[in-house]
Amino acid sequence: MSEGQLERNIGFLEAMTLGGGTMIGAGIFILPGIAAEGAGPASSVSFLIAGFVALLAALSLSELATGMPIAGGSYHYVNRALGGFFGSIVGWGMWTGLMFASAFYMIGFGQYLVEPIPFLDGRALVVLFGLVGLSLIVGVNYYGTEESSQLQNVMIGAETVVVLAYVALGLFFIDPTNLEPFAPTGPSGVIATTGVVFVSFLGFEIIATIAGEVKDPSRNIPLTMILSVVLVTILYALVMIVTTGVLPYQSIGESLVPVSDVAVVFAGTVGVVSIVAAAAIAAISSSNSSVLAAARVNFAMGRDDLMSDWLNVTHDRFGTPHRAIIATGAVIALLIAAGLQIEAIVALLAEVASFSFLVSYSLVHVALVVFRRADPEDYDPSFKIPDVLYPAVPVLGVILTLVVISQMAPVIILLGLGIVGIGVGWYFVYVRDHAIDRGLIDDAIAPTTDAYRVLVPVANPDTQRDLIRLAAATAHAYTDEGTPELVAVNVLQVTDPDPQQNVAAERLEHQRDLLEGARDIAAEVDVRLRTVAMTGERVDETVLKTIVDEEPDQVLLGWGGTLTRNGHVFGPNLDSVVEKAPCEATLVTLHDELIGTPVALAGPGPHSSVAARRAADFATVDGTVPTLLNVQQPMGDADSAASERGNAIIDEVAERAGLDSEEYERVVVVDDDIESAILETADQFDTICVGLSERSTASRVMFGTIAERISQEATSNVGIVRRSNEADEEY
């Protein structure tokens, strides 16, 4: 079994049928009766309003999904933007909402098989057929997403033909008198019915939820989401006009199989058989999509530590989240079984599912605003809501979802709030102690300031923690400039990626590894922490791009301590960053976890003052005082003159470094062999900081023999420091 990797094997047609097909599915055969009872002929307006609310959510989701095309949908975006508290609410809401919807579809499946056939009767048969259908769906999803999608294509094609024929023929049999009064329950009834029928528009969310498996996500995700909502909204409005126009809405409202009752008027037995077959197919296809998406939600929650990571496992052979599928199927089976005793379970399941998703979409709109304001490095959507529609889309989306919720029945609101309460309780019982990601809300409310910023690329798990700890302490030395910030960066090298490869998921996994190793360290030294996971063909170019984008004051790089000599000095990636980074650069070789007392070589070179400043920064790790070291050759018989010269150089270096006399110790050594004396004295300290001795490019020797011997022979930690390029120009 493997963790966290789902293959991209869903194309445009499959995504369209999973999204649009779900919306054309069971709701079109079951909901017209419930909708007609709530709003009469004006139920067509209820579907138009629901479609508009869904379109607003689809626009926000399209941007978020192309920026982060991985499994989880609305749950993942809210969790990433707003943190684990709201992530728990949306995760539980989506999972339960999709399961309620799936149970609703499968009970409808049983009803359409039982009601029209005289010798079949009873709730037990309805439930039995629902459970049999669910077993088929769970089996197909367990076996493979691609197989599930292919089955979906066939089913949606068949039912769409029947629905289009129903509308086309039914338009000729409409009795205008049946459409009067058009809105017998008034505007409030129309809005309340919108909440009931909103469950019909969950299909586009399913596209976002399975985004980690969609081919060419930048194109297919927004196209299928928006197109499916628009087309289905128009189709639903026409279906309701036909349904309430052919038969009086009062008789439709009392029927468990409303579309079948209407079809018999203008198509006879053939029409009924066709509708029953299409309704059965629609229920299976809609439930299939819901199971597919629901399993991805708890799969993603397992990935993010909001549920047990037992769920975040894919099958070795089939590549499906089989544990999440089985867990989801088991709960849906219990909900279907509840329909054995409660006939009203159909409407109840639909409305609670609608409530859950309306709450989720309101938070999705908020998440979009947070992402826009925080603008994290790894968020680069290929589809963005046009500027003329932003922030109108998310603001109007939140307002309309709350309006629809406010008009729902009190019992539905109570049940929906109960599910929200489960999410809140789950957060305090489980998530708070397990979740790592705290969200982007702080960055959105208080955008990054001009406080001191250290960027640290990390790649080696063995040295990652110590490197982040050192970078965090370095940043913390600048608290007088505001709360300092540490930006931990990991580069996922991708050369000619396979279209099937889910790079976004791998990037998320790398970023979460960073979070695990960095959160506690940042908290210890009181610095702001951001983690960035990047992808690129070349590590050095990707790191440099991140440096340019983040504009840090310093980049701190881990180095193995070995000079390559084969056309490079520190290595191909490090040479490029050291040479071209516009900020200060520090290469660190860590031989020991103890930073202890640092020493800096205070010489005449252009980088020595930065080395002194860095030694002072490093000293804050263990609360020590740095030492500035200068070695002089004897000046005839006057060692005192050599010492005076050494002290004068230390004073000059300290002044350029901005260090007061009480902030450092000084050591001046007089010896004929300068290099040996430097190495022998410096090795008595825990960490040695030395500036680059020359300003040549990375293709030449970048530092002199003293620094070279220290890097190769010292047993202490070594930091090689280069001042910023802008400072070099002024020197």
Short mmCIF file of C-alpha atoms in Angstrom, two decimals, residues 113-563:
data_model
loop_
_atom_site.label_atom_id
_atom_site.label_comp_id
_atom_site.label_asym_id
_atom_site.label_seq_id
_atom_site.Cartn_x
_atom_site.Cartn_y
_atom_site.Cartn_z
CA LEU A 113 -37.92 0.40 -9.17
CA VAL A 114 -40.66 -0.41 -6.66
CA GLU A 115 -43.41 2.21 -7.16
CA PRO A 116 -44.35 1.67 -10.85
CA ILE A 117 -44.42 -2.13 -10.61
CA PRO A 118 -47.71 -3.41 -9.12
CA PHE A 119 -46.39 -6.59 -7.54
CA LEU A 120 -43.54 -4.78 -5.78
CA ASP A 121 -44.32 -2.85 -2.63
CA GLY A 122 -42.93 -1.81 0.74
CA ARG A 123 -40.07 0.23 2.21
CA ALA A 124 -38.06 -2.94 2.77
CA LEU A 125 -37.74 -3.47 -0.99
CA VAL A 126 -36.85 0.20 -1.53
CA VAL A 127 -34.04 -0.10 1.01
CA LEU A 128 -32.93 -3.50 -0.31
CA PHE A 129 -32.59 -2.22 -3.87
CA GLY A 130 -30.74 0.83 -2.54
CA LEU A 131 -28.23 -1.33 -0.68
CA VAL A 132 -27.68 -3.60 -3.68
CA GLY A 133 -27.03 -0.57 -5.88
CA LEU A 134 -24.64 0.87 -3.30
CA SER A 135 -22.69 -2.40 -3.18
CA LEU A 136 -22.18 -2.20 -6.94
CA ILE A 137 -20.99 1.40 -6.69
CA VAL A 138 -18.53 0.73 -3.85
CA GLY A 139 -17.13 -2.24 -5.77
CA VAL A 140 -16.57 -0.22 -8.93
CA ASN A 141 -14.91 2.63 -7.00
CA TYR A 142 -12.70 0.17 -5.12
CA TYR A 143 -11.59 -1.38 -8.39
CA GLY A 144 -10.55 1.86 -10.10
CA THR A 145 -11.35 5.52 -10.73
CA GLU A 146 -10.89 5.16 -14.48
CA GLU A 147 -13.31 2.24 -14.58
CA SER A 148 -15.77 4.22 -12.47
CA SER A 149 -15.49 7.14 -14.90
CA GLN A 150 -16.05 4.95 -17.96
CA LEU A 151 -19.18 3.46 -16.37
CA GLN A 152 -20.31 7.01 -15.65
CA ASN A 153 -19.95 8.00 -19.33
CA VAL A 154 -22.25 5.19 -20.46
CA MET A 155 -24.87 5.86 -17.79
CA ILE A 156 -24.95 9.62 -18.29
CA GLY A 157 -25.25 9.28 -22.05
CA ALA A 158 -28.31 7.03 -21.70
CA GLU A 159 -30.13 9.12 -19.10
CA THR A 160 -29.41 12.42 -20.88
CA VAL A 161 -31.13 11.16 -24.02
CA VAL A 162 -34.23 10.26 -21.97
CA VAL A 163 -34.29 13.63 -20.14
CA LEU A 164 -33.94 15.62 -23.37
CA ALA A 165 -36.75 13.56 -24.93
CA TYR A 166 -38.89 14.19 -21.82
CA VAL A 167 -38.43 17.97 -22.16
CA ALA A 168 -38.82 18.06 -25.93
CA LEU A 169 -42.05 16.03 -25.95
CA GLY A 170 -43.46 17.45 -22.73
CA LEU A 171 -43.34 21.05 -23.97
CA PHE A 172 -46.19 20.21 -26.38
CA PHE A 173 -48.42 18.92 -23.56
CA ILE A 174 -48.18 21.85 -21.16
CA ASP A 175 -51.51 23.17 -19.94
CA PRO A 176 -51.02 26.87 -19.11
CA THR A 177 -53.72 26.70 -16.44
CA ASN A 178 -51.52 24.32 -14.47
CA LEU A 179 -48.92 27.08 -14.17
CA GLU A 180 -51.33 29.34 -12.27
CA PRO A 181 -50.81 30.46 -9.61
CA PHE A 182 -47.14 30.48 -10.54
CA ALA A 183 -45.79 31.03 -7.01
CA PRO A 184 -48.47 29.82 -4.57
CA THR A 185 -46.12 29.92 -1.56
CA GLY A 186 -44.66 33.34 -2.36
CA PRO A 187 -41.02 34.47 -2.46
CA SER A 188 -40.16 32.80 0.86
CA GLY A 189 -41.38 29.47 -0.51
CA VAL A 190 -39.24 29.91 -3.62
CA ILE A 191 -36.11 30.65 -1.54
CA ALA A 192 -36.84 27.83 0.90
CA THR A 193 -37.21 25.43 -2.03
CA THR A 194 -33.87 26.65 -3.36
CA GLY A 195 -32.28 25.17 -0.23
CA VAL A 196 -34.05 21.86 -0.82
CA VAL A 197 -33.01 21.50 -4.47
CA PHE A 198 -29.45 22.76 -4.03
CA VAL A 199 -28.38 19.15 -3.52
CA SER A 200 -28.88 18.78 -7.29
CA PHE A 201 -25.90 21.06 -7.91
CA LEU A 202 -23.17 19.18 -6.08
CA GLY A 203 -21.65 17.78 -9.24
CA PHE A 204 -19.24 20.63 -9.92
CA GLU A 205 -17.85 20.20 -6.39
CA ILE A 206 -17.10 16.60 -7.28
CA ILE A 207 -14.82 17.85 -10.07
CA ALA A 208 -12.86 19.92 -7.54
CA THR A 209 -12.76 17.06 -5.06
CA ILE A 210 -11.17 14.70 -7.60
CA ALA A 211 -8.90 17.45 -9.01
CA GLY A 212 -5.87 15.33 -8.13
CA GLU A 213 -6.97 12.78 -10.76
CA VAL A 214 -7.98 15.14 -13.60
CA LYS A 215 -5.79 15.29 -16.70
CA ASP A 216 -4.72 18.79 -17.84
CA PRO A 217 -6.32 20.33 -14.73
CA SER A 218 -5.61 23.93 -15.79
CA ARG A 219 -8.00 23.56 -18.72
CA ASN A 220 -10.40 20.80 -17.77
CA ILE A 221 -11.28 21.82 -14.22
CA PRO A 222 -12.68 25.35 -14.83
CA LEU A 223 -14.19 24.37 -18.19
CA THR A 224 -16.12 21.40 -16.87
CA MET A 225 -17.17 23.11 -13.65
CA ILE A 226 -18.65 26.23 -15.20
CA LEU A 227 -20.08 24.53 -18.29
CA SER A 228 -21.79 21.79 -16.27
CA VAL A 229 -23.47 24.27 -13.90
CA VAL A 230 -24.78 26.50 -16.70
CA LEU A 231 -26.14 23.67 -18.85
CA VAL A 232 -27.71 21.78 -15.96
CA THR A 233 -29.38 24.90 -14.55
CA ILE A 234 -31.11 25.54 -17.88
CA LEU A 235 -32.13 21.90 -18.16
CA TYR A 236 -33.57 21.77 -14.62
CA ALA A 237 -35.66 24.90 -15.19
CA LEU A 238 -37.12 23.36 -18.36
CA VAL A 239 -37.84 20.06 -16.59
CA MET A 240 -39.78 21.89 -13.85
CA ILE A 241 -41.78 23.92 -16.38
CA VAL A 242 -42.74 20.70 -18.17
CA THR A 243 -43.45 18.77 -14.96
CA THR A 244 -45.66 21.40 -13.35
CA GLY A 245 -47.19 22.36 -16.70
CA VAL A 246 -48.36 18.88 -17.72
CA LEU A 247 -49.86 17.98 -14.31
CA PRO A 248 -51.03 20.23 -11.45
CA TYR A 249 -48.29 20.88 -8.94
CA GLN A 250 -50.53 19.56 -6.12
CA SER A 251 -50.59 16.05 -7.59
CA ILE A 252 -46.90 16.20 -8.43
CA GLY A 253 -46.06 17.14 -4.84
CA GLU A 254 -47.70 13.99 -3.52
CA SER A 255 -45.79 11.63 -5.83
CA LEU A 256 -42.63 9.65 -5.01
CA VAL A 257 -41.99 9.19 -8.76
CA PRO A 258 -43.12 12.54 -10.22
CA VAL A 259 -41.37 12.42 -13.59
CA SER A 260 -42.78 8.96 -14.25
CA ASP A 261 -46.29 10.21 -13.48
CA VAL A 262 -45.86 13.06 -15.97
CA ALA A 263 -44.31 10.87 -18.67
CA VAL A 264 -47.29 8.53 -18.72
CA VAL A 265 -49.49 11.45 -19.86
CA PHE A 266 -47.70 12.07 -23.15
CA ALA A 267 -45.64 8.91 -23.69
CA GLY A 268 -47.69 6.10 -22.19
CA THR A 269 -46.11 2.84 -21.06
CA VAL A 270 -43.04 3.35 -23.21
CA GLY A 271 -42.46 6.68 -21.49
CA VAL A 272 -42.83 5.18 -18.03
CA VAL A 273 -40.42 2.35 -18.79
CA SER A 274 -37.92 4.80 -20.22
CA ILE A 275 -38.19 7.12 -17.22
CA VAL A 276 -37.86 4.24 -14.73
CA ALA A 277 -34.77 2.98 -16.53
CA ALA A 278 -33.28 6.48 -16.76
CA ALA A 279 -34.10 7.21 -13.11
CA ALA A 280 -32.41 4.00 -11.99
CA ILE A 281 -29.35 4.82 -14.08
CA ALA A 282 -29.36 8.41 -12.82
CA ALA A 283 -29.49 7.30 -9.19
CA ILE A 284 -26.56 4.93 -9.72
CA SER A 285 -24.49 7.54 -11.58
CA SER A 286 -25.19 10.30 -9.02
CA SER A 287 -24.43 8.03 -6.10
CA ASN A 288 -21.30 6.82 -7.87
CA SER A 289 -20.01 10.37 -8.18
CA SER A 290 -20.88 11.16 -4.57
CA VAL A 291 -19.09 8.06 -3.24
CA LEU A 292 -16.09 8.90 -5.43
CA ALA A 293 -15.91 12.44 -4.05
CA ALA A 294 -16.76 11.60 -0.41
CA ALA A 295 -13.94 9.05 -0.29
CA ARG A 296 -11.52 11.73 -1.55
CA VAL A 297 -12.59 14.06 1.24
CA ASN A 298 -11.74 11.71 4.10
CA PHE A 299 -8.68 10.54 2.14
CA ALA A 300 -7.52 14.18 2.10
CA MET A 301 -8.41 14.66 5.78
CA GLY A 302 -6.25 11.65 6.57
CA ARG A 303 -3.44 13.22 4.54
CA ASP A 304 -3.73 16.48 6.51
CA ASP A 305 -3.93 14.78 9.92
CA LEU A 306 -7.54 15.89 10.43
CA MET A 307 -8.43 12.20 10.51
CA SER A 308 -6.35 9.10 11.02
CA ASP A 309 -3.70 8.68 8.32
CA TRP A 310 -5.03 5.11 8.05
CA LEU A 311 -7.41 6.63 5.49
CA ASN A 312 -4.61 8.23 3.45
CA VAL A 313 -3.59 5.01 1.72
CA THR A 314 -4.01 3.91 -1.88
CA HIS A 315 -4.34 0.32 -3.06
CA ASP A 316 -1.10 -1.19 -4.42
CA ARG A 317 -2.83 -2.72 -7.42
CA PHE A 318 -5.79 -0.45 -8.17
CA GLY A 319 -4.35 2.89 -7.04
CA THR A 320 -7.63 3.83 -5.31
CA PRO A 321 -8.16 5.14 -1.76
CA HIS A 322 -9.78 1.82 -0.88
CA ARG A 323 -9.96 2.33 2.88
CA ALA A 324 -11.67 5.71 2.48
CA ILE A 325 -14.09 4.15 -0.02
CA ILE A 326 -15.05 1.30 2.32
CA ALA A 327 -15.50 3.64 5.30
CA THR A 328 -17.69 5.94 3.21
CA GLY A 329 -19.76 3.08 1.82
CA ALA A 330 -20.40 1.67 5.28
CA VAL A 331 -21.85 4.95 6.58
CA ILE A 332 -24.01 5.42 3.46
CA ALA A 333 -25.41 1.90 3.95
CA LEU A 334 -26.51 2.86 7.47
CA LEU A 335 -28.23 5.99 6.13
CA ILE A 336 -30.05 3.96 3.46
CA ALA A 337 -31.14 1.46 6.10
CA ALA A 338 -32.64 4.35 8.09
CA GLY A 339 -35.06 4.81 5.20
CA LEU A 340 -36.69 1.53 6.18
CA GLN A 341 -38.48 3.24 9.06
CA ILE A 342 -38.62 6.90 7.98
CA GLU A 343 -40.28 7.56 4.64
CA ALA A 344 -39.49 11.27 4.95
CA ILE A 345 -35.78 10.35 4.93
CA VAL A 346 -35.62 11.23 1.21
CA ALA A 347 -36.37 14.94 1.63
CA LEU A 348 -34.44 15.07 4.89
CA LEU A 349 -31.25 13.66 3.36
CA ALA A 350 -31.48 16.06 0.42
CA GLU A 351 -31.94 19.16 2.56
CA VAL A 352 -29.23 18.33 5.08
CA ALA A 353 -26.81 17.68 2.21
CA SER A 354 -27.76 21.06 0.73
CA PHE A 355 -27.18 22.79 4.09
CA SER A 356 -23.73 21.21 4.48
CA PHE A 357 -22.61 22.34 1.06
CA LEU A 358 -24.03 25.84 1.38
CA VAL A 359 -21.95 26.27 4.55
CA SER A 360 -18.91 24.85 2.76
CA TYR A 361 -19.29 27.16 -0.23
CA SER A 362 -19.63 30.25 1.94
CA LEU A 363 -16.27 29.35 3.49
CA VAL A 364 -14.81 28.58 0.05
CA HIS A 365 -15.55 32.16 -1.00
CA VAL A 366 -13.78 33.40 2.14
CA ALA A 367 -10.85 31.07 1.38
CA LEU A 368 -10.50 32.58 -2.09
CA VAL A 369 -10.18 36.07 -0.61
CA VAL A 370 -7.60 34.79 1.86
CA PHE A 371 -5.52 33.21 -0.91
CA ARG A 372 -5.71 36.37 -2.98
CA ARG A 373 -4.52 38.52 -0.07
CA ALA A 374 -1.90 36.11 1.32
CA ASP A 375 -0.64 35.19 -2.18
CA PRO A 376 1.44 32.15 -1.12
CA GLU A 377 4.34 31.25 -3.40
CA ASP A 378 2.99 27.81 -4.31
CA TYR A 379 -0.45 29.14 -5.30
CA ASP A 380 -0.45 30.00 -8.99
CA PRO A 381 -3.91 29.37 -10.49
CA SER A 382 -4.16 29.11 -14.27
CA PHE A 383 -7.76 30.33 -14.07
CA LYS A 384 -8.58 33.52 -12.16
CA ILE A 385 -11.87 35.27 -11.67
CA PRO A 386 -11.67 38.38 -13.89
CA ASP A 387 -10.80 41.56 -12.02
CA VAL A 388 -14.14 43.10 -12.95
CA LEU A 389 -15.91 40.28 -11.04
CA TYR A 390 -13.62 40.25 -7.99
CA PRO A 391 -14.42 40.61 -5.11
CA ALA A 392 -18.08 40.73 -6.20
CA VAL A 393 -18.21 36.95 -6.81
CA PRO A 394 -17.04 35.80 -3.36
CA VAL A 395 -18.93 38.55 -1.51
CA LEU A 396 -22.20 37.88 -3.33
CA GLY A 397 -21.60 34.14 -2.96
CA VAL A 398 -21.38 34.40 0.83
CA ILE A 399 -24.48 36.62 1.04
CA LEU A 400 -26.64 34.37 -1.14
CA THR A 401 -25.63 31.14 0.61
CA LEU A 402 -26.57 32.69 3.96
CA VAL A 403 -29.90 33.94 2.55
CA VAL A 404 -30.79 30.47 1.27
CA ILE A 405 -29.78 28.83 4.57
CA SER A 406 -31.89 31.31 6.52
CA GLN A 407 -35.02 30.21 4.65
CA MET A 408 -34.56 26.49 5.24
CA ALA A 409 -36.81 24.59 7.65
CA PRO A 410 -35.81 24.93 11.34
CA VAL A 411 -35.32 21.18 11.69
CA ILE A 412 -32.88 21.20 8.75
CA ILE A 413 -30.98 24.14 10.20
CA LEU A 414 -30.74 22.33 13.53
CA LEU A 415 -29.51 19.12 11.90
CA GLY A 416 -27.06 21.08 9.77
CA LEU A 417 -25.74 22.95 12.79
CA GLY A 418 -25.40 19.57 14.49
CA ILE A 419 -23.02 18.48 11.73
CA VAL A 420 -21.13 21.77 12.10
CA GLY A 421 -20.97 21.01 15.83
CA ILE A 422 -19.46 17.61 15.08
CA GLY A 423 -16.75 19.34 13.06
CA VAL A 424 -16.08 21.82 15.87
CA GLY A 425 -16.00 19.07 18.49
CA TRP A 426 -13.73 16.95 16.33
CA TYR A 427 -11.31 19.86 16.07
CA PHE A 428 -10.97 20.23 19.84
CA VAL A 429 -10.89 16.48 20.52
CA TYR A 430 -8.55 15.39 17.71
CA VAL A 431 -7.42 17.96 15.16
CA ARG A 432 -5.93 20.58 17.45
CA ASP A 433 -3.27 18.14 18.66
CA HIS A 434 -2.62 16.55 15.26
CA ALA A 435 -2.99 19.16 12.52
CA ILE A 436 0.13 20.95 11.33
CA ASP A 437 -1.08 23.60 8.91
CA ARG A 438 -2.38 26.71 10.70
CA GLY A 439 -3.70 28.34 7.53
CA LEU A 440 -2.96 31.59 5.72
CA ILE A 441 -5.39 33.79 7.58
CA ASP A 442 -2.65 35.65 9.47
CA ASP A 443 -0.84 36.47 6.24
CA ALA A 444 -4.10 37.66 4.70
CA ILE A 445 -5.09 39.88 7.63
CA ALA A 446 -1.59 41.20 8.25
CA PRO A 447 0.34 40.94 4.96
CA THR A 448 4.07 40.42 5.13
CA THR A 449 5.90 43.49 6.41
CA ASP A 450 9.41 44.78 5.76
CA ALA A 451 10.75 42.97 8.83
CA TYR A 452 13.96 40.97 8.51
CA ARG A 453 13.47 37.83 6.43
CA VAL A 454 15.66 34.74 6.09
CA LEU A 455 15.07 32.24 3.31
CA VAL A 456 16.40 28.73 3.85
CA PRO A 457 16.25 26.04 1.15
CA VAL A 458 16.05 22.58 2.70
CA ALA A 459 16.39 19.18 1.05
CA ASN A 460 18.22 16.79 3.37
CA PRO A 461 15.99 15.42 6.19
CA ASP A 462 19.10 14.66 8.26
CA THR A 463 20.17 18.33 8.45
CA GLN A 464 16.84 20.04 7.83
CA ARG A 465 15.90 20.56 11.48
CA ASP A 466 19.25 22.03 12.51
CA LEU A 467 19.35 24.28 9.46
CA ILE A 468 15.84 25.63 10.12
CA ARG A 469 16.70 26.09 13.79
CA LEU A 470 19.79 28.11 12.85
CA ALA A 471 17.89 30.18 10.28
CA ALA A 472 15.10 30.88 12.77
CA ALA A 473 17.58 32.03 15.39
CA THR A 474 19.33 34.22 12.82
CA ALA A 475 16.02 35.85 11.93
CA HIS A 476 15.18 36.30 15.61
CA ALA A 477 18.29 38.43 16.06
CA TYR A 478 16.43 41.20 14.20
CA THR A 479 13.30 41.54 16.33
CA ASP A 480 13.95 45.27 16.70
CA GLU A 481 12.87 45.64 13.05
CA GLY A 482 9.50 43.94 13.69
CA THR A 483 8.56 40.29 13.95
CA PRO A 484 11.13 38.56 11.71
CA GLU A 485 10.12 35.97 9.16
CA LEU A 486 11.58 32.63 8.17
CA VAL A 487 10.75 31.24 4.73
CA ALA A 488 11.59 27.53 4.44
CA VAL A 489 11.77 26.38 0.81
CA ASN A 490 11.85 22.91 -0.69
CA VAL A 491 12.33 22.32 -4.41
CA LEU A 492 10.80 19.27 -6.04
CA GLN A 493 12.92 18.68 -9.14
CA VAL A 494 10.67 17.67 -12.04
CA THR A 495 12.17 16.95 -15.45
CA ASP A 496 9.65 16.26 -18.23
CA PRO A 497 6.91 15.17 -15.80
CA ASP A 498 4.54 12.43 -16.86
CA PRO A 499 1.05 13.88 -17.48
CA GLN A 500 -0.24 11.19 -15.12
CA GLN A 501 2.03 12.44 -12.33
CA ASN A 502 0.27 14.41 -9.61
CA VAL A 503 2.99 17.00 -9.05
CA ALA A 504 0.73 19.16 -6.90
CA ALA A 505 0.20 16.30 -4.46
CA GLU A 506 3.93 15.61 -4.25
CA ARG A 507 4.59 19.30 -3.66
CA LEU A 508 2.02 19.33 -0.85
CA GLU A 509 3.66 16.30 0.73
CA HIS A 510 7.05 18.04 0.66
CA GLN A 511 5.55 21.18 2.15
CA ARG A 512 3.91 19.23 4.95
CA ASP A 513 7.26 17.60 5.73
CA LEU A 514 8.68 21.11 6.06
CA LEU A 515 5.86 22.17 8.35
CA GLU A 516 6.40 19.21 10.64
CA GLY A 517 10.06 20.09 11.09
CA ALA A 518 9.70 23.84 11.32
CA ARG A 519 6.62 24.79 13.37
CA ASP A 520 8.00 23.96 16.80
CA ILE A 521 11.34 25.59 16.04
CA ALA A 522 9.72 28.82 14.90
CA ALA A 523 7.52 28.88 18.00
CA GLU A 524 10.55 28.44 20.27
CA VAL A 525 12.27 31.58 18.97
CA ASP A 526 9.18 33.66 18.15
CA VAL A 527 9.51 34.17 14.41
CA ARG A 528 6.88 34.08 11.70
CA LEU A 529 7.20 30.99 9.54
CA ARG A 530 6.13 30.33 5.99
CA THR A 531 6.86 27.20 4.01
CA VAL A 532 7.11 27.13 0.24
CA ALA A 533 7.27 23.99 -1.90
CA MET A 534 8.36 24.69 -5.49
CA THR A 535 8.76 22.56 -8.60
CA GLY A 536 11.28 23.11 -11.37
CA GLU A 537 13.63 21.45 -13.79
CA ARG A 538 16.71 23.08 -12.20
CA VAL A 539 17.06 23.49 -8.46
CA ASP A 540 19.34 26.55 -8.62
CA GLU A 541 17.08 28.49 -11.00
CA THR A 542 14.00 27.66 -8.92
CA VAL A 543 15.68 28.77 -5.69
CA LEU A 544 16.88 32.00 -7.33
CA LYS A 545 13.38 32.71 -8.62
CA THR A 546 12.03 32.21 -5.11
CA ILE A 547 14.68 34.56 -3.71
CA VAL A 548 13.70 37.24 -6.23
CA ASP A 549 10.00 36.79 -5.41
CA GLU A 550 10.42 36.71 -1.62
CA GLU A 551 13.06 39.47 -1.41
CA PRO A 552 14.78 38.10 1.73
CA ASP A 553 17.56 39.91 3.57
CA GLN A 554 19.56 36.69 3.72
CA VAL A 555 19.57 33.22 2.20
CA LEU A 556 21.01 30.49 4.43
CA LEU A 557 22.17 27.38 2.58
CA GLY A 558 23.28 23.98 3.82
CA TRP A 559 26.58 22.75 2.37
CA GLY A 560 28.29 19.40 2.76
CA GLY A 561 31.70 21.03 3.18
CA THR A 562 33.32 19.41 0.13
CA LEU A 563 34.87 21.44 -2.71
#
